[in-house]
Amino acid sequence: METLRTLILGSGPAGYTAAIYAGRAGLSPVVYEGLQPGGQLTQTTEIENFPGYPEGIDANEMMDDFRRQAERFGTEVRSAVCTKADLSTRPFTLTFDDGSTVQTHTLIIATGASAKYLGLADEEKYRGQGVSACATCDGFFYRKRTVAVVGGGDTACEEATYLAGLAKKVYLIVRKNHLRASKAMQDRVFNNEKIEILFECNTLGLFGEDGVEGAHLVRRKGEPDEELFDIAIDGFFLAIGHRPNSELFRGQLELDETGYIMTDGPSPRTNIPGVFAAGDVADPHYRQAIVAAASGCKAAMEAERYLQSENL
Ligand code: NDP
């Protein structure tokens, strides 16, 4: 069976940065692209906050650059998806959906996270045309316009507050009659006159000719005083949580209560020596490409050190 020195799962900024560093260190890394080649960024349009691109860059083009840079230093990119990981014996054994099985001395997990969506057909229809799950990524495009944020947790409050700094008006659509967010975050939202909270509201659909122009909402769904109404908006932001793509490792790696892989403080080391986690799969807080890239760099450096210390 093929035995690699470094296998990287995931092809977002964390995975490819790990590959660039591992490649330059002579580890002959193999990247498995996974379900979403290029990672979550490929769902957005333009990237304006990644240093080095003063004019901004198309997200797919940027991820293509990452890939080419990794390949330049000897990274092999494969398109299979990992279906099973056995970390109980060394080298670690991974199985893929094309039927192949590969062993590796070090594993860098950069499988990312997936934003949760409501499951409306219109979210798919208007994706990249007014629907977003990342205010920091896309908020800038809504300067002086009207947007809605869905959710009542810390992320939703943080994103609504961030967007209120740019937009003319922000609706916060909350399904319950109260916010789940921390008191401090709630206060920020309540004290911001640009934010209007729509409690006990659910979204039924979106409408618009060339992109989002509004949302159909229902207040107190199923109650005798249920009310249907529309709001006019240019952007619809989901902030109902993220799901880290860590299921393969449940029961093997330490995960926090929401499924994020636990690492040794700011290092990407997991509880299993030789296994490292980088990017959003281990980051419930920042979820930014630049942060993911930095952690990918750290993971590759740690992998190199580990291989050296084990004479592998
Ligand atoms: P949370 O799980 O805390 O909140 C999700 C929110 O989305 C809830 O209000 C929930 O409603 C709502 N929601 C979920 N599904 C739906 C749905 N189908 N329709 C409508 N609303 C829905 O996720 P967050 O991302 O906000 O936070 C995750 C973790 O990260 C938390 O521990 C949070 O404290 C932390 N965090 C901390 C920050 C900080 O300290 N600055 C910033 C961001 C996150 P309901 O309440 O009804 O369940």
XYZ file of C-alpha atoms and ligand atoms in Angstrom:
360
model
C 0.000 0.000 0.000
C 1.175 3.520 -0.783
C 2.635 5.261 2.284
C 2.932 9.045 2.223
C 4.901 11.343 4.475
C 2.214 14.027 4.555
C -1.389 13.759 3.487
C -3.570 16.849 3.520
C -7.350 16.628 3.558
C -9.018 19.722 2.136
C -8.212 22.248 -0.541
C -9.111 25.608 0.948
C -6.566 28.218 2.079
C -5.474 26.031 5.030
C -4.943 22.882 2.958
C -3.062 24.576 0.136
C -0.904 26.706 2.408
C 0.046 23.551 4.304
C 0.885 21.997 0.922
C 3.065 24.934 -0.146
C 5.095 24.722 3.065
C 5.226 20.926 3.126
C 6.219 20.872 -0.542
C 9.026 23.349 -0.029
C 10.200 21.295 2.951
C 10.494 18.260 0.672
C 7.663 16.258 2.219
C 6.037 15.450 -1.176
C 2.536 16.203 0.148
C -0.635 14.885 -1.391
C -3.761 17.050 -1.153
C -7.166 15.425 -1.363
C -9.494 18.145 -2.567
C -12.608 16.807 -0.881
C -16.206 17.620 -1.647
C -15.672 21.295 -2.398
C -12.461 21.861 -4.381
C -11.068 25.243 -3.373
C -13.083 25.275 -0.149
C -15.784 27.588 1.116
C -14.359 30.646 -0.616
C -15.442 29.305 -3.965
C -19.012 30.051 -2.855
C -18.344 33.780 -2.679
C -17.518 36.043 -5.574
C -14.803 38.609 -5.070
C -12.160 38.578 -2.318
C -11.103 42.032 -1.202
C -9.523 41.351 2.173
C -6.786 38.855 1.348
C -3.471 40.716 1.518
C -1.536 40.878 -1.727
C -4.460 41.592 -4.035
C -4.897 45.382 -3.875
C -7.541 45.367 -6.610
C -9.383 42.372 -5.147
C -9.571 38.998 -6.869
C -12.168 36.507 -7.994
C -12.382 33.800 -5.307
C -12.000 30.913 -7.748
C -9.020 32.563 -9.379
C -7.373 33.018 -5.992
C -7.871 29.372 -5.072
C -6.478 28.408 -8.453
C -3.381 30.465 -7.597
C -3.092 28.635 -4.266
C -3.280 25.315 -6.063
C -0.721 26.224 -8.722
C 1.664 27.502 -6.069
C 1.325 24.223 -4.157
C 1.855 22.172 -7.336
C 4.944 24.188 -8.176
C 6.615 22.700 -5.092
C 5.710 19.108 -5.840
C 2.239 18.772 -4.312
C 0.069 16.155 -5.930
C -3.623 17.059 -5.930
C -6.163 14.238 -5.990
C -9.900 14.654 -6.295
C -11.208 11.847 -4.058
C -13.197 12.329 -0.860
C -12.094 10.602 2.367
C -14.737 8.213 3.682
C -12.842 6.583 6.564
C -9.842 7.435 8.695
C -8.148 5.004 11.056
C -5.844 6.905 13.389
C -5.442 4.041 15.863
C -2.347 2.521 14.225
C 0.679 4.036 12.491
C 1.034 4.914 9.718
C -2.539 6.222 9.679
C -4.853 4.607 7.127
C -7.332 6.573 5.049
C -9.940 5.232 2.666
C -11.413 7.250 -0.201
C -14.623 7.215 -2.215
C -12.786 5.973 -5.324
C -12.023 2.763 -3.434
C -8.374 3.577 -2.751
C -6.657 3.209 0.614
C -3.558 5.191 1.501
C -1.278 5.279 4.526
C 0.450 8.370 5.830
C 2.938 9.224 8.576
C 1.445 12.679 9.128
C -2.059 13.897 8.491
C -3.147 17.514 8.164
C -6.894 17.897 8.481
C -8.101 21.014 6.714
C -11.620 19.919 5.912
C -13.184 23.259 6.832
C -16.671 23.990 8.035
C -19.966 24.391 6.292
C -22.321 27.270 6.963
C -25.789 26.157 7.819
C -28.567 27.302 5.512
C -32.312 27.341 6.100
C -32.889 24.878 3.268
C -34.970 27.195 1.046
C -34.775 26.703 -2.713
C -34.336 30.486 -3.041
C -31.064 30.378 -1.071
C -29.642 28.268 -3.886
C -31.262 30.386 -6.574
C -29.759 33.653 -5.278
C -26.444 32.324 -3.979
C -23.788 34.899 -4.880
C -26.598 37.240 -5.970
C -27.596 38.555 -2.592
C -27.423 35.437 -0.397
C -24.324 35.042 1.738
C -23.245 33.288 4.908
C -20.329 35.618 5.632
C -20.810 39.289 6.469
C -17.077 39.950 6.749
C -16.590 38.547 3.233
C -19.513 40.156 1.445
C -20.772 43.002 3.647
C -18.786 45.604 1.781
C -20.948 45.106 -1.307
C -23.972 46.347 0.656
C -22.761 49.803 1.636
C -25.718 52.135 2.154
C -28.151 49.381 1.206
C -30.640 47.325 3.225
C -29.836 43.811 4.385
C -31.253 41.095 6.618
C -29.388 38.745 8.937
C -31.002 35.491 10.070
C -30.211 34.135 13.524
C -30.262 35.116 17.171
C -26.875 33.916 18.421
C -23.553 35.663 18.874
C -22.641 35.284 15.217
C -25.896 36.869 14.041
C -25.517 39.791 16.472
C -21.882 40.257 15.534
C -22.682 40.166 11.817
C -25.676 42.493 12.196
C -23.499 44.975 14.095
C -20.738 44.711 11.494
C -23.206 45.214 8.646
C -24.831 48.170 10.430
C -21.475 49.904 10.094
C -21.806 49.684 6.321
C -25.443 49.339 5.386
C -28.310 51.822 5.590
C -30.493 49.411 7.552
C -30.221 45.887 8.942
C -33.123 43.589 9.794
C -32.321 40.833 12.258
C -34.711 37.936 11.681
C -35.050 35.876 14.878
C -37.301 32.837 15.108
C -37.842 33.030 18.885
C -39.058 35.961 20.991
C -35.599 36.455 22.451
C -31.956 36.389 21.417
C -29.667 33.531 22.356
C -26.584 35.753 22.121
C -24.558 36.879 25.135
C -25.793 39.937 27.025
C -22.981 42.119 25.713
C -23.764 41.219 22.093
C -27.479 41.720 22.666
C -26.863 45.194 24.088
C -24.876 46.148 21.019
C -27.751 45.134 18.771
C -30.455 46.752 20.915
C -28.506 50.013 21.081
C -27.858 50.227 17.363
C -30.572 52.320 15.761
C -29.821 50.926 12.300
C -30.817 47.420 13.412
C -34.482 46.420 13.544
C -35.125 43.084 15.202
C -37.983 41.023 13.826
C -38.745 38.582 16.642
C -40.785 35.413 16.120
C -40.231 35.599 12.385
C -39.290 32.941 9.846
C -38.288 33.359 6.225
C -40.519 31.680 3.660
C -38.718 32.761 0.506
C -36.850 35.462 -1.376
C -37.808 37.434 -4.436
C -36.177 39.685 -7.010
C -35.462 39.965 -10.727
C -31.650 40.214 -10.905
C -30.708 39.215 -7.392
C -32.434 39.601 -4.053
C -34.929 42.456 -3.756
C -36.870 41.221 -0.762
C -37.938 38.403 1.537
C -41.324 36.865 2.338
C -41.635 36.459 6.110
C -44.129 34.977 8.519
C -44.581 36.199 12.084
C -45.882 33.826 14.776
C -46.200 30.945 12.332
C -49.069 28.594 13.156
C -50.585 30.910 15.807
C -54.081 32.436 15.457
C -52.516 35.855 14.864
C -50.025 34.573 12.254
C -49.024 37.361 9.896
C -47.445 37.208 6.431
C -45.429 40.185 5.250
C -42.547 41.177 2.971
C -39.425 43.228 3.598
C -37.412 44.978 0.889
C -33.736 43.983 1.125
C -30.678 43.816 -1.136
C -28.774 41.187 0.832
C -29.768 38.130 2.890
C -27.148 36.864 5.354
C -27.355 33.516 7.115
C -25.866 33.410 10.604
C -27.471 30.305 12.040
C -24.221 28.516 12.782
C -21.525 26.469 11.090
C -20.880 22.763 11.089
C -17.203 21.756 11.230
C -16.424 18.919 8.835
C -14.975 16.661 11.517
C -17.374 13.704 11.593
C -14.748 11.286 10.229
C -12.689 11.824 13.340
C -15.359 11.618 16.019
C -14.277 9.125 18.672
C -10.630 9.382 17.578
C -9.722 13.050 17.984
C -10.837 15.337 20.781
C -13.652 17.541 19.530
C -15.372 20.349 21.418
C -19.099 20.167 22.123
C -19.955 21.652 18.714
C -17.605 19.330 16.813
C -14.572 21.576 16.265
C -11.273 19.675 16.503
C -9.464 20.634 19.698
C -5.843 21.656 19.287
C -3.032 22.272 21.724
C -3.564 26.004 22.309
C -2.502 28.094 19.325
C -0.609 25.164 17.768
C -2.348 22.873 15.240
C -1.359 19.731 17.193
C -4.273 17.432 18.044
C -4.359 14.829 20.806
C -2.748 12.312 18.405
C 0.919 13.066 17.603
C 1.362 13.336 13.842
C -2.205 14.534 13.260
C -2.717 18.266 12.841
C -5.825 20.375 12.294
C -5.789 23.636 10.383
C -8.363 26.161 9.243
C -12.063 26.316 10.008
C -12.389 22.702 11.177
C -10.539 23.813 14.305
C -11.586 27.474 14.420
C -15.028 28.428 15.717
C -14.060 32.078 16.049
C -12.342 33.758 13.129
C -13.248 31.741 10.022
C -11.155 33.920 7.709
C -9.035 32.750 4.766
C -5.941 34.530 6.025
C -6.258 32.897 9.460
C -6.809 29.488 7.847
C -3.755 29.993 5.630
C -1.622 30.854 8.649
C -2.741 27.759 10.510
C -1.987 25.640 7.430
C 1.559 26.990 7.517
C 1.868 26.076 11.185
C 0.517 22.572 10.542
C 3.078 21.903 7.803
C 5.917 23.135 10.010
C 4.731 20.908 12.841
C 4.439 17.931 10.464
C 7.996 18.472 9.310
C 9.239 18.625 12.907
C 7.315 15.495 13.798
C 8.734 13.535 10.846
C 12.232 14.666 11.757
C 11.833 13.717 15.405
C 10.562 10.262 14.437
C 13.216 9.796 11.737
C 10.523 9.239 9.112
P -25.599 29.497 17.780
O -25.877 28.048 17.658
O -25.218 30.057 19.107
O -26.883 30.318 17.330
C -27.555 29.992 16.154
C -28.738 30.921 16.037
O -29.384 30.628 14.804
C -29.767 30.738 17.138
O -30.355 31.986 17.461
C -30.786 29.832 16.494
O -32.094 30.039 16.970
C -30.731 30.309 15.059
N -31.155 29.269 14.160
C -30.656 28.008 14.025
N -31.299 27.346 13.064
C -32.249 28.199 12.586
C -33.247 28.083 11.618
N -33.404 26.975 10.897
N -34.061 29.154 11.395
C -33.916 30.289 12.084
N -32.978 30.456 13.046
C -32.158 29.418 13.286
O -24.514 29.788 16.638
P -23.505 31.010 16.501
O -22.844 30.816 15.188
O -24.191 32.278 16.730
O -22.448 30.774 17.632
C -21.691 29.558 17.711
C -20.780 29.617 18.933
O -19.743 30.574 18.721
C -21.527 30.053 20.191
O -21.003 29.364 21.273
C -21.217 31.525 20.287
O -21.293 31.990 21.602
C -19.789 31.569 19.734
N -19.488 32.878 19.156
C -18.927 33.818 19.946
C -18.657 35.073 19.470
C -18.048 36.061 20.368
O -17.907 35.783 21.528
N -17.691 37.224 19.885
C -18.944 35.447 18.083
C -19.566 34.392 17.337
C -19.826 33.167 17.860
P -32.584 29.519 18.414
O -32.002 30.450 19.402
O -34.035 29.606 18.274
O -32.077 28.112 18.533
